[in-house]
Amino acid sequence: MSVVITADPTRNVNGDSLLQSRWSAVNQPILFGATRQDHPVTMVQQTLGVFRIVLFSAPAGLVVGQKLWLKSGVNNQSVTISAISGVQISLVETNLTAGTLGGFINLTTLRRNYYVSINVYSVDESNTYVYAGTQDVRPAPSGEFSFDVHGYLMSKAAQTDEFAYNVINKKRIKTGSKYNFTIQEFWTGSNTQPSALGGYGTYYWTNSAKQIQEKYNFNVGAHVLFRTIDTTKFMSDFEKPTYFPGFPFSLSFIWSEKVAGRQLQRVEDDFTATTTDNLDAAQATAVNIMMLKGGYATSVDEIDVWLNDGGVAVLNYVGTGYVGITYVEPLPFEEAVKQPK
Amino acid sequence: MPRVTEKKRVRIDHTCVDSPVYLNWLGVSGGRNYWLFKKKQSLGVSVSITGEYQPYTEDIENAKGFVFNTGVEAVPTITMGARVRSAAKVDISKMRHSLCVQMLMNPLTWETDPSGPVWQVVRPVPGSFQVIETDSKFEVIEITITLPSLNIQST
């Protein structure tokens, strides 16, 4: 065992556990809670007044007199080894409670000066993870600790508008995209390898700032697209924005992982007709900036615009140098006469 | 096809413009917001002297002056206005606390220029947002922005 995440910044939108938003405002704390759990415990036994921890397997290096931290059922305290017999560790303490609720021990004597390094990564324009920074944390004696990653991600946010306003939609990595982290444990004389990137799941940030008493704390769940709700908000200050023909205009939204692989469509209704246009589905899983269709008749004073889920997206990828299976390129005469018959 | 967002009502403003100042600012939700100011009230330059020296004058007959500037700061300003609906006034005023407000520098050619829209960062002057007139539906607002300061020689 190693480090277990016990709290993260996700929030359930509309109180629905199936609508979990993993998107957070990067200008505010993005907090995780975790616990160091060195070794699993199967049960705590009491025999003739002596308490024993029963393990699945005994870690190397344990000797009588060493201290452990025991978390099992209601037991959450430092204990001292009085005897070792295979997977059974007898303890000096007598104020424990026997039980079969599993749990863990932390090897507090064996792993002196224990700390964890949290390495934070964000993605660049090519969807490649890029190292963003490292935070070292020394857990409490019980193994619990928390960490905040927003400071490492804030530098990835761009404040200026870099959209060219020449395509229907485009992802803005510097306005919001995914991040991840690895955890590596250190103690005197040894360390673990960093955990796998993505081993704790994938999370996302946006260049947003939440206000007091806004729902979902620092999570931007109100702007996260889900397939099953139609109340998700565009990221606009205006209740009713104004489009001035001839000038650049956009609406931003979070193309979340919940609708990645879906063909989103921009739908516009000018109250005489509705037009539907496919968005570029390759821009998914980031904050997107989207243009309006434009070219409205002077009789059109207002439109309604929204996004539809148009089904599974068909994404065509063509690599450099790709040629079709039936493609034939004729050789120059000089090369042709050199070929073996 | 199921809808996955709110229905956003967007107003289309076709009215003609003769002095366009088009602003784009970052909102707290992370999206961009836009407004076209059609009334350019005044252009100005705020000038301040950042350094000067007064040399000892030995030859008054051939002296060029008594006090010379060593540094000057010049910040262009634009004060502009718009007639807006009351609800829009509240949303436009949020520009005052945006971390990034940009002005479109090529409003007439951005669609054909190879560079596309060219934006320049400007700064609303704190306290300059005013309501000049109101009626039951519309309000005339005014705001002053500063443009990037001019680059001037210094000694």
PDB file of C-alpha atoms in Angstrom, chain A residues 8 103 121 139 163 177 194 210 278 290 326:
ATOM      1  CA  ASP A   8     -10.674  15.669  -3.689  1.00  0.00           C
ATOM      2  CA  GLY A 103      -7.151  -0.922   8.284  1.00  0.00           C
ATOM      3  CA  TYR A 121       1.532  18.088 -14.387  1.00  0.00           C
ATOM      4  CA  PRO A 139       2.038  13.937   7.030  1.00  0.00           C
ATOM      5  CA  PHE A 163      -8.384  33.159 -30.532  1.00  0.00           C
ATOM      6  CA  SER A 177      -7.690  21.846 -19.427  1.00  0.00           C
ATOM      7  CA  PRO A 194       6.528   8.008  -8.292  1.00  0.00           C
ATOM      8  CA  LYS A 210     -15.818  31.595  -7.745  1.00  0.00           C
ATOM      9  CA  ASN A 278     -21.301  20.491 -35.995  1.00  0.00           C
ATOM     10  CA  MET A 290     -17.145  29.186 -30.000  1.00  0.00           C
ATOM     11  CA  THR A 326      -4.541   1.396 -53.310  1.00  0.00           C
TER      12      THR A 326
END
